[in-house]
PDB file of C-alpha atoms and ligand atoms in Angstrom:
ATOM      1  CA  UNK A   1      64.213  53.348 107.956  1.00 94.00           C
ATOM      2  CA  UNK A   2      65.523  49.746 107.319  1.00 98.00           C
ATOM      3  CA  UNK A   3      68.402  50.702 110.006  1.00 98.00           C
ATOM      4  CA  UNK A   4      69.536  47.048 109.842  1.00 98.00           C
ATOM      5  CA  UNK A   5      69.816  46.586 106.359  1.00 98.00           C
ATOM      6  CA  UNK A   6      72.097  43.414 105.002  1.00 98.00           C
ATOM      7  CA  UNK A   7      75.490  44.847 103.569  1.00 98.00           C
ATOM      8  CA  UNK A   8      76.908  42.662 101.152  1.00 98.00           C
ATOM      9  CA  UNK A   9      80.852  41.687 101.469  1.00 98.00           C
ATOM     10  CA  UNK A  10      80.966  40.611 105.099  1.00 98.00           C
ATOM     11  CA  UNK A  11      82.678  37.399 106.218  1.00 98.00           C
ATOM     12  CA  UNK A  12      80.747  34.110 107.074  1.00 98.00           C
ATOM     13  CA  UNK A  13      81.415  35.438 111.477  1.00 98.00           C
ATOM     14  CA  UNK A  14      80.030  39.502 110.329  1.00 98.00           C
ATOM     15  CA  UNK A  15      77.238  37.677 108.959  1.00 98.00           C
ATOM     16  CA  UNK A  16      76.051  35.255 111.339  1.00 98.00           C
ATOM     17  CA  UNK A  17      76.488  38.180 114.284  1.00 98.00           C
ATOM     18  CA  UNK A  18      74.203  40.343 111.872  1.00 98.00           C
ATOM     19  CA  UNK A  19      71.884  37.595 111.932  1.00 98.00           C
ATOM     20  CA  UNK A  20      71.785  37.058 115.808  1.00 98.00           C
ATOM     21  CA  UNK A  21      71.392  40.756 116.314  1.00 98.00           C
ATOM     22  CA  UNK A  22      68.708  41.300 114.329  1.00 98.00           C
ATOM     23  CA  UNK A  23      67.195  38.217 115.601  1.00 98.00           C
ATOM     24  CA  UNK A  24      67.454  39.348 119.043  1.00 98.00           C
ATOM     25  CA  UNK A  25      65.963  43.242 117.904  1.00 98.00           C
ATOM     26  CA  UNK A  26      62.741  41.359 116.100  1.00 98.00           C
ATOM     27  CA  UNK A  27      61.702  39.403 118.651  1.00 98.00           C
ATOM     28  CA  UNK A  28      61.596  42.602 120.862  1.00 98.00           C
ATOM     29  CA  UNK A  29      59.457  44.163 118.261  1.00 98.00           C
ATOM     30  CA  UNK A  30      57.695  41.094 117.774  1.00 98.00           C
ATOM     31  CA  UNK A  31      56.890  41.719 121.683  1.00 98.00           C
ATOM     32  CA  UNK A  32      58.232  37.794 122.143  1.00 98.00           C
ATOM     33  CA  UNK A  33      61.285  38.572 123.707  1.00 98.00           C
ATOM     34  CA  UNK A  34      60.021  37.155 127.240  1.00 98.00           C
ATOM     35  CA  UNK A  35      58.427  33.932 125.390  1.00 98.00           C
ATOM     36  CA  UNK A  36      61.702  33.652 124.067  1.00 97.00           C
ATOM     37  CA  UNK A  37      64.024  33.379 127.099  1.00 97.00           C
ATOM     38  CA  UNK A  38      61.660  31.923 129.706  1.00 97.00           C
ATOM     39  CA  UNK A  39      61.474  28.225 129.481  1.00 96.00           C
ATOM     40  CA  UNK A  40      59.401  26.867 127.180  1.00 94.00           C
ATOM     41  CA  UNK A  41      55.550  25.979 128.361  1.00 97.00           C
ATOM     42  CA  UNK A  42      54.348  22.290 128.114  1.00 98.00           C
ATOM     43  CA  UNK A  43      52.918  21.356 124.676  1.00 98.00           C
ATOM     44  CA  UNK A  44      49.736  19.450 126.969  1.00 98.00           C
ATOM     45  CA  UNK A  45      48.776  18.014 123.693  1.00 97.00           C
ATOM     46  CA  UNK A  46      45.212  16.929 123.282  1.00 97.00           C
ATOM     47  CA  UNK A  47      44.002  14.292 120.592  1.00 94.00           C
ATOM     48  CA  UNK A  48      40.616  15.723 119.191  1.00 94.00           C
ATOM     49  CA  UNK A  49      40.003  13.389 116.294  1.00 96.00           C
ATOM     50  CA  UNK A  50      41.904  10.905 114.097  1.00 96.00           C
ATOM     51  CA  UNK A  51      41.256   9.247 110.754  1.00 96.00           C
ATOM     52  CA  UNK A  52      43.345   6.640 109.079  1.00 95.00           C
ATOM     53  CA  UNK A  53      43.770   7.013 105.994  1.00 94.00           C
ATOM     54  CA  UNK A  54      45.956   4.572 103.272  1.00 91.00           C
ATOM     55  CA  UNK A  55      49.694   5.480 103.486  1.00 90.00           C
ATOM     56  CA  UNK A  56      49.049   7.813 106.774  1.00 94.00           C
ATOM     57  CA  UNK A  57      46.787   9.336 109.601  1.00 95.00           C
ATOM     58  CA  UNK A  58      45.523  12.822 110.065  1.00 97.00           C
ATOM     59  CA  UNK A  59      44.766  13.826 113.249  1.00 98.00           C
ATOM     60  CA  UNK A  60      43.027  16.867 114.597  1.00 98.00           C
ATOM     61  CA  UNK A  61      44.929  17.968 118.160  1.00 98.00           C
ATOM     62  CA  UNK A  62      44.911  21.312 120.372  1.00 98.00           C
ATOM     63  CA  UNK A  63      48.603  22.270 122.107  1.00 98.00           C
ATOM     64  CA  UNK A  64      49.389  25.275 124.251  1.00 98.00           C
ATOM     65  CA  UNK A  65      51.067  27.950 122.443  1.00 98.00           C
ATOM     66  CA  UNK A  66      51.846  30.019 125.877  1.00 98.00           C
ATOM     67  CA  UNK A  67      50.666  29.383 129.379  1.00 97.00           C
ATOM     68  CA  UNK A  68      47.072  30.862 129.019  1.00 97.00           C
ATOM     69  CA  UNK A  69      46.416  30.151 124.968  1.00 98.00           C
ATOM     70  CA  UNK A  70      45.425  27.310 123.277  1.00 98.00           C
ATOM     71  CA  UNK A  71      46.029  26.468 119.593  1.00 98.00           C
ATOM     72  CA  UNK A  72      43.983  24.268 116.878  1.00 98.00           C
ATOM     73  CA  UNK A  73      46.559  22.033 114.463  1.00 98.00           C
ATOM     74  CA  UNK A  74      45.769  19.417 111.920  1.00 98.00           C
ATOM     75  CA  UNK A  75      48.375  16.878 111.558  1.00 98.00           C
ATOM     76  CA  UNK A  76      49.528  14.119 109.064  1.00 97.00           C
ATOM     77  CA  UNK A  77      51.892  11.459 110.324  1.00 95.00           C
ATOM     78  CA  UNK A  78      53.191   8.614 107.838  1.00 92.00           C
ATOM     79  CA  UNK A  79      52.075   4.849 108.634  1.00 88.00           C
ATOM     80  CA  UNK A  80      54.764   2.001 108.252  1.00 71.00           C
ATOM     81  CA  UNK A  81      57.002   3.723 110.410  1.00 60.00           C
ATOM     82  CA  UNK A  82      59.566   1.173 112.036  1.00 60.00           C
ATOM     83  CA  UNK A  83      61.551   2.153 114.780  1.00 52.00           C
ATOM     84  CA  UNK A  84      64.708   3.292 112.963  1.00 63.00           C
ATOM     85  CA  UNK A  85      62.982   5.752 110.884  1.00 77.00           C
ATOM     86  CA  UNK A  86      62.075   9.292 111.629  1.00 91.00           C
ATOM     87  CA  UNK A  87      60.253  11.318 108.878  1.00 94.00           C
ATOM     88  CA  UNK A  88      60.924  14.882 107.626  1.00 96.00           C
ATOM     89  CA  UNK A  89      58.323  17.136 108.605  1.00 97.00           C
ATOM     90  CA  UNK A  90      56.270  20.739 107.067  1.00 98.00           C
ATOM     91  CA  UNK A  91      54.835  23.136 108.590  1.00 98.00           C
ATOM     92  CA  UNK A  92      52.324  24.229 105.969  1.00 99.00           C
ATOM     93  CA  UNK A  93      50.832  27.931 106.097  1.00 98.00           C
ATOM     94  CA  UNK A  94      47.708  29.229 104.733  1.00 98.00           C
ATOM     95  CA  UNK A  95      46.630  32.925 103.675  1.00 98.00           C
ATOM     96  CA  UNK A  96      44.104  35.111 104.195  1.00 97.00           C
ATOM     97  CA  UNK A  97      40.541  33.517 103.987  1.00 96.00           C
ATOM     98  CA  UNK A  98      41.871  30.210 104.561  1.00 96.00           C
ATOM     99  CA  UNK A  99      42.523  28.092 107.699  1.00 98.00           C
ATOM    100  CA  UNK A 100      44.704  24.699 108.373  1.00 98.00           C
ATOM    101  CA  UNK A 101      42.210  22.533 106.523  1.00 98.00           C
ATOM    102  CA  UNK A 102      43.121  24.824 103.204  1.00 98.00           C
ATOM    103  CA  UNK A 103      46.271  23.811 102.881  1.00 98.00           C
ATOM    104  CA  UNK A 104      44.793  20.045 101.838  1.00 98.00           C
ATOM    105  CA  UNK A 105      42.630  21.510  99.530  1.00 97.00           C
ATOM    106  CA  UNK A 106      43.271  20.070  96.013  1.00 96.00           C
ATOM    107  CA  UNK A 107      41.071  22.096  93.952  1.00 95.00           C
ATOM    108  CA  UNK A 108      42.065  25.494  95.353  1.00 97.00           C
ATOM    109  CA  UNK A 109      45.396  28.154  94.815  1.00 98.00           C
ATOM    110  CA  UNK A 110      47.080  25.971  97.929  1.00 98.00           C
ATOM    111  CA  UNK A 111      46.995  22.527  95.258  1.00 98.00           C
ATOM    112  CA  UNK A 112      46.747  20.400  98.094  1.00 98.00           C
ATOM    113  CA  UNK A 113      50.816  20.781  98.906  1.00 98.00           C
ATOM    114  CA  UNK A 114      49.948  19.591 102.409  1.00 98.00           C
ATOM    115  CA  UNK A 115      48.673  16.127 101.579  1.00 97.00           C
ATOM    116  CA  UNK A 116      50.402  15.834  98.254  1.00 97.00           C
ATOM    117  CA  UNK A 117      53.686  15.731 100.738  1.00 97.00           C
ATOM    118  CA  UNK A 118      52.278  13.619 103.061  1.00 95.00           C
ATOM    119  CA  UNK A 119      52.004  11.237  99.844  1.00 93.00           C
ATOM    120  CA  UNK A 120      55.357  11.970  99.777  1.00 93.00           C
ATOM    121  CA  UNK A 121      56.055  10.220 103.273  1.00 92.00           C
ATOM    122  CA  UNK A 122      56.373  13.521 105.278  1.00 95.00           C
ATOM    123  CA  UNK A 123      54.563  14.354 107.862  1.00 96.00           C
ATOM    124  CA  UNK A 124      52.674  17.865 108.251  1.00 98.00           C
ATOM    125  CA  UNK A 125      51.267  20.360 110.831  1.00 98.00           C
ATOM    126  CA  UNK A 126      48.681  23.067 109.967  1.00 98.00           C
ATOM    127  CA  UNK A 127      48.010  25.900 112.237  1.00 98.00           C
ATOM    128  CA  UNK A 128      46.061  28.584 111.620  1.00 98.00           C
ATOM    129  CA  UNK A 129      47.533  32.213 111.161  1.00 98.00           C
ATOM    130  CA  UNK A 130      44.501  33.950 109.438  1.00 98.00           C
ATOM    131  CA  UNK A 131      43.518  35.606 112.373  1.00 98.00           C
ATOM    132  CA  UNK A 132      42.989  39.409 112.252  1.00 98.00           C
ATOM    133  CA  UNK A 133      42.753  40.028 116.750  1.00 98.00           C
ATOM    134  CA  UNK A 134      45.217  40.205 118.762  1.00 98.00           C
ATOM    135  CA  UNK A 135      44.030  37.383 121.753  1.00 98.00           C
ATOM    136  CA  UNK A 136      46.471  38.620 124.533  1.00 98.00           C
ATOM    137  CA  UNK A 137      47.288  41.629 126.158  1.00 97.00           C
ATOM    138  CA  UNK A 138      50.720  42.767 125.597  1.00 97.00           C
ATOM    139  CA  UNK A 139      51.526  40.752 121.954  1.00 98.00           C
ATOM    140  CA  UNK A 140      50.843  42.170 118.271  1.00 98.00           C
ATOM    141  CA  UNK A 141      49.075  40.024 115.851  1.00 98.00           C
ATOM    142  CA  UNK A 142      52.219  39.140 113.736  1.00 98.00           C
ATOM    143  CA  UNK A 143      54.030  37.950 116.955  1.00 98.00           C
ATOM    144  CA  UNK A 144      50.362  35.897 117.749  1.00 98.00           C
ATOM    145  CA  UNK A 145      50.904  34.230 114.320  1.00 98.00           C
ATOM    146  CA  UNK A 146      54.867  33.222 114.432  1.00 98.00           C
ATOM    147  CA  UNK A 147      54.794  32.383 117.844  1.00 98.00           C
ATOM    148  CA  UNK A 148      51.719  30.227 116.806  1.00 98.00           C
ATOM    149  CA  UNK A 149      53.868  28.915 113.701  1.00 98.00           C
ATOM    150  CA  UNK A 150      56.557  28.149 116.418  1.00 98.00           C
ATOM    151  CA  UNK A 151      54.946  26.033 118.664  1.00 98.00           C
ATOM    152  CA  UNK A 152      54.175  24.153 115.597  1.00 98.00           C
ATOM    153  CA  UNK A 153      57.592  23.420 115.333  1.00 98.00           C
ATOM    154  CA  UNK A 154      58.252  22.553 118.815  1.00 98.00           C
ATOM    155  CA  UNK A 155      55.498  20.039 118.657  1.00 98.00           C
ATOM    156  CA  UNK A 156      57.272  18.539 115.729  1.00 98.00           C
ATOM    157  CA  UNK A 157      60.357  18.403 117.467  1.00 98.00           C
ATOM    158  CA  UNK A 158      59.105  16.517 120.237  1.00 97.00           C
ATOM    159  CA  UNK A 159      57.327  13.315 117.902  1.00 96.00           C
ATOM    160  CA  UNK A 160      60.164  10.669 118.073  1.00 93.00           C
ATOM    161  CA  UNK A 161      58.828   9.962 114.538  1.00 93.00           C
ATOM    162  CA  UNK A 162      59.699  13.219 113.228  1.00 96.00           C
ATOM    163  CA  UNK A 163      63.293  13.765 112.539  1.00 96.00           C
ATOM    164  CA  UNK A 164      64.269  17.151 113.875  1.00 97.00           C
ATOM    165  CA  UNK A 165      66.839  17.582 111.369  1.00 96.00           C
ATOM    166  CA  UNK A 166      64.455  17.505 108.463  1.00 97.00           C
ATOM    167  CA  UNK A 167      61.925  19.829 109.464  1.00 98.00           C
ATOM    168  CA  UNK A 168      60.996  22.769 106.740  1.00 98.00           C
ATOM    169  CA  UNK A 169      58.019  25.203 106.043  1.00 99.00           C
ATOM    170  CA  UNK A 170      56.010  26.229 103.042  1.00 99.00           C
ATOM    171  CA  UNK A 171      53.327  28.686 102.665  1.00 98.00           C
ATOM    172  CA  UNK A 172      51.548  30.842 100.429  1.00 98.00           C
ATOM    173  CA  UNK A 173      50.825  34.737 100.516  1.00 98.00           C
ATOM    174  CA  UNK A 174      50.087  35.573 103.698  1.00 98.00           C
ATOM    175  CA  UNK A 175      51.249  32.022 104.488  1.00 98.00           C
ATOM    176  CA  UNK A 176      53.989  32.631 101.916  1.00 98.00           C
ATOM    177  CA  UNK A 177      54.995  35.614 105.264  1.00 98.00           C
ATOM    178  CA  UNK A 178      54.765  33.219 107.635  1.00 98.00           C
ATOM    179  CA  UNK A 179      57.239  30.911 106.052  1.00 99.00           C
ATOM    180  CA  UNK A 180      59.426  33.794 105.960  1.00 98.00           C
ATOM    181  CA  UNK A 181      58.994  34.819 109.285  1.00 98.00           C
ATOM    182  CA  UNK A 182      59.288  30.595 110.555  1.00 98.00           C
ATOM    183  CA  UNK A 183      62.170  30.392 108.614  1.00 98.00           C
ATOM    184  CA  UNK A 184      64.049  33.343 109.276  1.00 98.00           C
ATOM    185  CA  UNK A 185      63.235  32.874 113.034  1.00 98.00           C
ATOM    186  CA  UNK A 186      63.451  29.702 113.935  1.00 98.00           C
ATOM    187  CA  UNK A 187      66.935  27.910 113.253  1.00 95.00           C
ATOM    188  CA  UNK A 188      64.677  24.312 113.492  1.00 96.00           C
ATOM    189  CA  UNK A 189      63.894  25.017 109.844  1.00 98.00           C
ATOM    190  CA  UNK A 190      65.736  23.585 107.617  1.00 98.00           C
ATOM    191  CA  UNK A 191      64.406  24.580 104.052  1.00 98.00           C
ATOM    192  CA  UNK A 192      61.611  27.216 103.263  1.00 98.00           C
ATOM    193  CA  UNK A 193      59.189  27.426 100.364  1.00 99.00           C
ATOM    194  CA  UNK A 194      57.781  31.030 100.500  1.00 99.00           C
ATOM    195  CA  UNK A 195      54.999  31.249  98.029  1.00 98.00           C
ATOM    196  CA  UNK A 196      52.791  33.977  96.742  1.00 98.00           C
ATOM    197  CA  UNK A 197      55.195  36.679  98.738  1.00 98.00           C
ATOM    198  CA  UNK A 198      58.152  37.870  97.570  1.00 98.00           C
ATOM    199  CA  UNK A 199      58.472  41.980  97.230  1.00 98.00           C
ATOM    200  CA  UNK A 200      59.210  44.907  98.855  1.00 98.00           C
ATOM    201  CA  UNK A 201      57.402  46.537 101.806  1.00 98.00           C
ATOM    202  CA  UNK A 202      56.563  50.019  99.589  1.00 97.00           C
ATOM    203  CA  UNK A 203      54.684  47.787  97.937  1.00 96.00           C
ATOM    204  CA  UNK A 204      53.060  46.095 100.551  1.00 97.00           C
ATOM    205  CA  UNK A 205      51.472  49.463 101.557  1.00 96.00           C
ATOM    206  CA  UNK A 206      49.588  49.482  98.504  1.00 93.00           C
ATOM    207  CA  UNK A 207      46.568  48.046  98.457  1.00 86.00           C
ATOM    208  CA  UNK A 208      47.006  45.126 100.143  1.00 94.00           C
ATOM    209  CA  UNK A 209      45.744  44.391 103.576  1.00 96.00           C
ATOM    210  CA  UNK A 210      48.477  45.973 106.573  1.00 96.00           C
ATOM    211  CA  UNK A 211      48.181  43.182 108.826  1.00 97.00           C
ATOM    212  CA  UNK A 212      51.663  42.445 108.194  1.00 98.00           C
ATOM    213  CA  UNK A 213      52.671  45.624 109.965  1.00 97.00           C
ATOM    214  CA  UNK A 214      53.658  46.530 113.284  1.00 98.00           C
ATOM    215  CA  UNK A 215      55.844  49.611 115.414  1.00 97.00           C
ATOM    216  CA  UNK A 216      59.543  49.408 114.491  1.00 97.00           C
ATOM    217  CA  UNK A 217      59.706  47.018 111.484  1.00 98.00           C
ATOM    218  CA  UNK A 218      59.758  49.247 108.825  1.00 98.00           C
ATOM    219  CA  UNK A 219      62.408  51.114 111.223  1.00 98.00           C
ATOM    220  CA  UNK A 220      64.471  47.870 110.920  1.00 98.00           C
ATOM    221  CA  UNK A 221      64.308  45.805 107.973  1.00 98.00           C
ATOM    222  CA  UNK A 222      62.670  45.776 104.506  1.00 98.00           C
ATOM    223  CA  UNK A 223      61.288  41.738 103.731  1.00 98.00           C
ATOM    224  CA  UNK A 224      64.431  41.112 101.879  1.00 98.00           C
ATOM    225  CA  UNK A 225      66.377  41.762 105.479  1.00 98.00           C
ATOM    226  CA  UNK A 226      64.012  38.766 107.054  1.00 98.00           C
ATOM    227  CA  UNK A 227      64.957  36.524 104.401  1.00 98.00           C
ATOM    228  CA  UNK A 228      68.503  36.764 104.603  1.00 98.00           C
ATOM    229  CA  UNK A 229      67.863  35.572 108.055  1.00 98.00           C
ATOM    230  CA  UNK A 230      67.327  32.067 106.671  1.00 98.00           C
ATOM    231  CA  UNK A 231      70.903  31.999 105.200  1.00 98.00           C
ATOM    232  CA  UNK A 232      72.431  29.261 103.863  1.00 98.00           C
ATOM    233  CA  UNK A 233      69.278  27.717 104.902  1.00 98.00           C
ATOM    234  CA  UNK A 234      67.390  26.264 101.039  1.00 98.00           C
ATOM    235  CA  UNK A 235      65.355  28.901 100.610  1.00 98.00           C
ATOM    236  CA  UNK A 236      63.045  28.809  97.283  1.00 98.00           C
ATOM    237  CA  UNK A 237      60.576  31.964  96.737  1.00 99.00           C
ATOM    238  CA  UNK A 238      57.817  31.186  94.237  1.00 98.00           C
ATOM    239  CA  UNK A 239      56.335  34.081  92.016  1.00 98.00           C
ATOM    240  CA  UNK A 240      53.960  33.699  89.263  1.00 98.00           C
ATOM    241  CA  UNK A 241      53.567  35.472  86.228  1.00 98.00           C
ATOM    242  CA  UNK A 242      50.243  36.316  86.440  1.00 98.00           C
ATOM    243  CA  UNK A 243      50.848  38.091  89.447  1.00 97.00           C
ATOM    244  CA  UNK A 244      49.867  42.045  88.365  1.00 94.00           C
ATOM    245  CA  UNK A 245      51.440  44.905  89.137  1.00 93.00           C
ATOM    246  CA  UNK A 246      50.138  45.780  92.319  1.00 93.00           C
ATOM    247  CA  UNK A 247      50.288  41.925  93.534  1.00 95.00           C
ATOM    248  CA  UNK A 248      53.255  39.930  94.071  1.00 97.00           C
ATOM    249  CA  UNK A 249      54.900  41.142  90.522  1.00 97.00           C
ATOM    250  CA  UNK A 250      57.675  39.200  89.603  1.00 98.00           C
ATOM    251  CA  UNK A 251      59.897  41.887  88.596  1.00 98.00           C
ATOM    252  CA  UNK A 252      59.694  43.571  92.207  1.00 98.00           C
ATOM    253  CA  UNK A 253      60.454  40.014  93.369  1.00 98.00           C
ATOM    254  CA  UNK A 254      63.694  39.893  91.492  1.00 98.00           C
ATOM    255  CA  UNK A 255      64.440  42.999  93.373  1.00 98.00           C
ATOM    256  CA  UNK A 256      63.900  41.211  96.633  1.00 98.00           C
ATOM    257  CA  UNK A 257      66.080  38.514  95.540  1.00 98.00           C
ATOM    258  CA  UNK A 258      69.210  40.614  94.705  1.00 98.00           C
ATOM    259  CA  UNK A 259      68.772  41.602  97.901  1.00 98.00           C
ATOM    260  CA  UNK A 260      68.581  38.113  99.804  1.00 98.00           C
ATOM    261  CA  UNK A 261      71.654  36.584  97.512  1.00 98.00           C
ATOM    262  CA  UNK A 262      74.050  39.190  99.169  1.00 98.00           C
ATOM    263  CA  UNK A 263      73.628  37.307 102.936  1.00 98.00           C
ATOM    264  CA  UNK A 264      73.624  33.999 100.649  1.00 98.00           C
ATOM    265  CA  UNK A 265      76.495  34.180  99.432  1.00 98.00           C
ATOM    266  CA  UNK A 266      78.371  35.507 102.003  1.00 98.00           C
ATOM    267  CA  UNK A 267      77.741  32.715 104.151  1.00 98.00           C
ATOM    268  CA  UNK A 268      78.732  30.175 101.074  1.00 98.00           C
ATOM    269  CA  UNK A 269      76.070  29.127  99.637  1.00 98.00           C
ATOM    270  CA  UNK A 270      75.086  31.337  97.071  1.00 98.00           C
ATOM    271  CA  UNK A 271      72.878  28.363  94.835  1.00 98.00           C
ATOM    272  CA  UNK A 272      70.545  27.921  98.118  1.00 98.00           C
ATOM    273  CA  UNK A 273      68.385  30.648  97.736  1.00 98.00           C
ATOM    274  CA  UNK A 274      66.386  30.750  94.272  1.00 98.00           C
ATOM    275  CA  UNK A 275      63.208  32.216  92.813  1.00 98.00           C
ATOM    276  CA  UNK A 276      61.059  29.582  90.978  1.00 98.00           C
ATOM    277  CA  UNK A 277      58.734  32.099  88.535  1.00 98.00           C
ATOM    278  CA  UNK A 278      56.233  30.217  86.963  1.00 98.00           C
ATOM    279  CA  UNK A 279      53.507  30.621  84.638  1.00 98.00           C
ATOM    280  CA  UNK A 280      50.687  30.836  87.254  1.00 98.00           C
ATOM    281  CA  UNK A 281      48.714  33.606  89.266  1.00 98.00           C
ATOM    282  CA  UNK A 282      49.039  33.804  93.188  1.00 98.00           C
ATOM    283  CA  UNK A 283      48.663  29.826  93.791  1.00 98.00           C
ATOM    284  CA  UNK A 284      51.616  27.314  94.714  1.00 98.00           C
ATOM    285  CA  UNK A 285      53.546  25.806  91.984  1.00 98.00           C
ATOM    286  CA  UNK A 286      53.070  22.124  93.379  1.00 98.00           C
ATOM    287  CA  UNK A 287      55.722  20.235  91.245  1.00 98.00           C
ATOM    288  CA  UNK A 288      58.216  22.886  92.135  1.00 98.00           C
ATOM    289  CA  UNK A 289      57.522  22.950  95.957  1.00 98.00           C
ATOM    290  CA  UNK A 290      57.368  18.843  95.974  1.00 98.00           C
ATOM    291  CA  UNK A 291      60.723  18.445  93.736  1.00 98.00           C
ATOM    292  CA  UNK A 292      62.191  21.328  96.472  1.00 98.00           C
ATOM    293  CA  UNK A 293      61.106  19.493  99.258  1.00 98.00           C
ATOM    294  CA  UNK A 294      62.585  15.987  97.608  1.00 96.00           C
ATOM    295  CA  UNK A 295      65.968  17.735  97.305  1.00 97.00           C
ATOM    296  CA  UNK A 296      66.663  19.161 101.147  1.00 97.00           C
ATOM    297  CA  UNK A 297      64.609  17.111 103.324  1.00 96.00           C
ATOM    298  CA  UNK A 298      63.865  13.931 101.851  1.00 87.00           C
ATOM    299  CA  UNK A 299      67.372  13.273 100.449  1.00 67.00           C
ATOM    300  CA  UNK A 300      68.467  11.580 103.933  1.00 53.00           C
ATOM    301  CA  UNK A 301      65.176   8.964 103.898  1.00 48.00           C
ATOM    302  CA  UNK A 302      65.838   5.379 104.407  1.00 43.00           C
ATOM    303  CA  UNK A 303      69.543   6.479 104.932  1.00 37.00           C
TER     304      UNK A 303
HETATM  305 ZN1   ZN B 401      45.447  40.690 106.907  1.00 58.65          ZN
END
């Protein structure tokens, strides 16, 4: 178990090869590997609606995630672009009984952190990852979801509005693991808000839904091993109080955490990995996530 574990004490070069190994191992147990290394498929982007709205538009689109799948995505673009200025850009994850619209929801344990940063000037992408079938022979549902997650990426990559160096994810609980799993697996992202998530995977068996699961992770890693993957990438885990025992407890997150600051530090920059507990139950802490945000992405707006 947890073969691959993160040893604290290696040098910035033992660190980044630990990172590229494991890398290379979880995308085979991912069953990605051959997305992975063949060349990537066309995005084929299709427009299905679009709405303008003050300050931005949302648009509704459908992009190939591989050659024989198609995805959903809701997007948010900025208005008053000029042609010098290229806009950081989320992905933004929802959980379980959500989809990409829930991530706009105001009134709900996702505060709206989707279109509260498009008020922000970023733009956004939603895809959903709330599926519980596996839609093509030969992949596992987590490898459906972050390849999913991925293409979101790419397609954010290819706007000439979106400024490829500014591009982060956010999420909360199961959302909260897909942020992990972007971030950790995607060197695109630049700064991850993982909400709603943080523990251990002992305690993920434990009454919680085992979609997260699949042959040879648990033989690899525990979640604080996927973290360190986003080293020194900003990394801020959010935990709330009222999070019980059997939940997303915040002292099992601390655990986590002195588990992720090892690979921080090691590769010098032990301040960019923090977890924000606050006073809520399993929700995003909006102020937090937007103030996080402010710092590593939209520090370099208008520059
Ligand atoms: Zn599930």
């Amino acid at each position: 178990m947890r073969a691959c574990r993160y040893r604290a004490g290696q040098t910035p070069a033992e660190a980044t090869a630990w990172q590229q190994d494991l890398r290379a191992r979880l995308w085979r147990a991912l069953q990605l590997e051959d997305l992975v290394l063949a060349p990537p498929v066309p995005l084929a982007e299709s427009r299905v609606a679009s709405e303008s709205h003050t300050g931005f538009t949302r648009r509704q689109i459908t992009l190939a995630s591989t050659a024989g799948r198609r995805i959903e995505a809701l997007v948010t673009q900025p208005t008053g672009i000029n042609a010098t200025q290229a806009y950081p850009a989320v992905v933004c994850l929802h959980g379980h009984g959500g989809d990409r619209f829930a991530v706009h929801e105001a009134g709900s344990i996702y505060k709206g952190f989707a279109a509260a940063l498009t008020g922000h000037g970023m733009a956004t992408i939603a895809v959903d990852v709330g599926q519980h079938e596996v839609y093509e022979p030969g992949r596992l549902l987590m490898g459906e979801r972050l390849w999913d997650c991925r293409r979101a990426v790419d397609w954010l990559v290819a706007q000439p509005w979106v400024d490829a160096g500014r591009i982060g994810c956010a999420g909360l609980s199961l959302g909260g693991e897909m942020a992990m799993w972007l971030g950790a697996m995607d060197p695109h992202i630049a700064a991850v808000v993982s909400a709603g998530f943080l523990t251990t995977m002992d305690q993920m068996e434990q009454n919680h839904c085992l979609c997260w699961r699949f042959d040879g992770l648990r033989e690899l890693v525990d979640y604080a091993d996927i973290y360190a993957l986003t080293a020194p990438r900003p990394l801020q885990c959010q935990n709330g109080l009222g999070e019980g025992p059997t939940q997303f407890h915040v002292p099992l997150a601390r655990q986590a955490l002195a588990e992720i600051e090892p690979a921080y530090a090691d590769l010098g920059a032990p301040q960019a990995v923090s977890l924000h507990v606050h006073d809520g139950g399993h929700e995003i802490d909006l102020p937090a996530l937007l103030a996080f945000f402010g710092d590593e992405l939209a520090a370099g707006e208008n520059a």
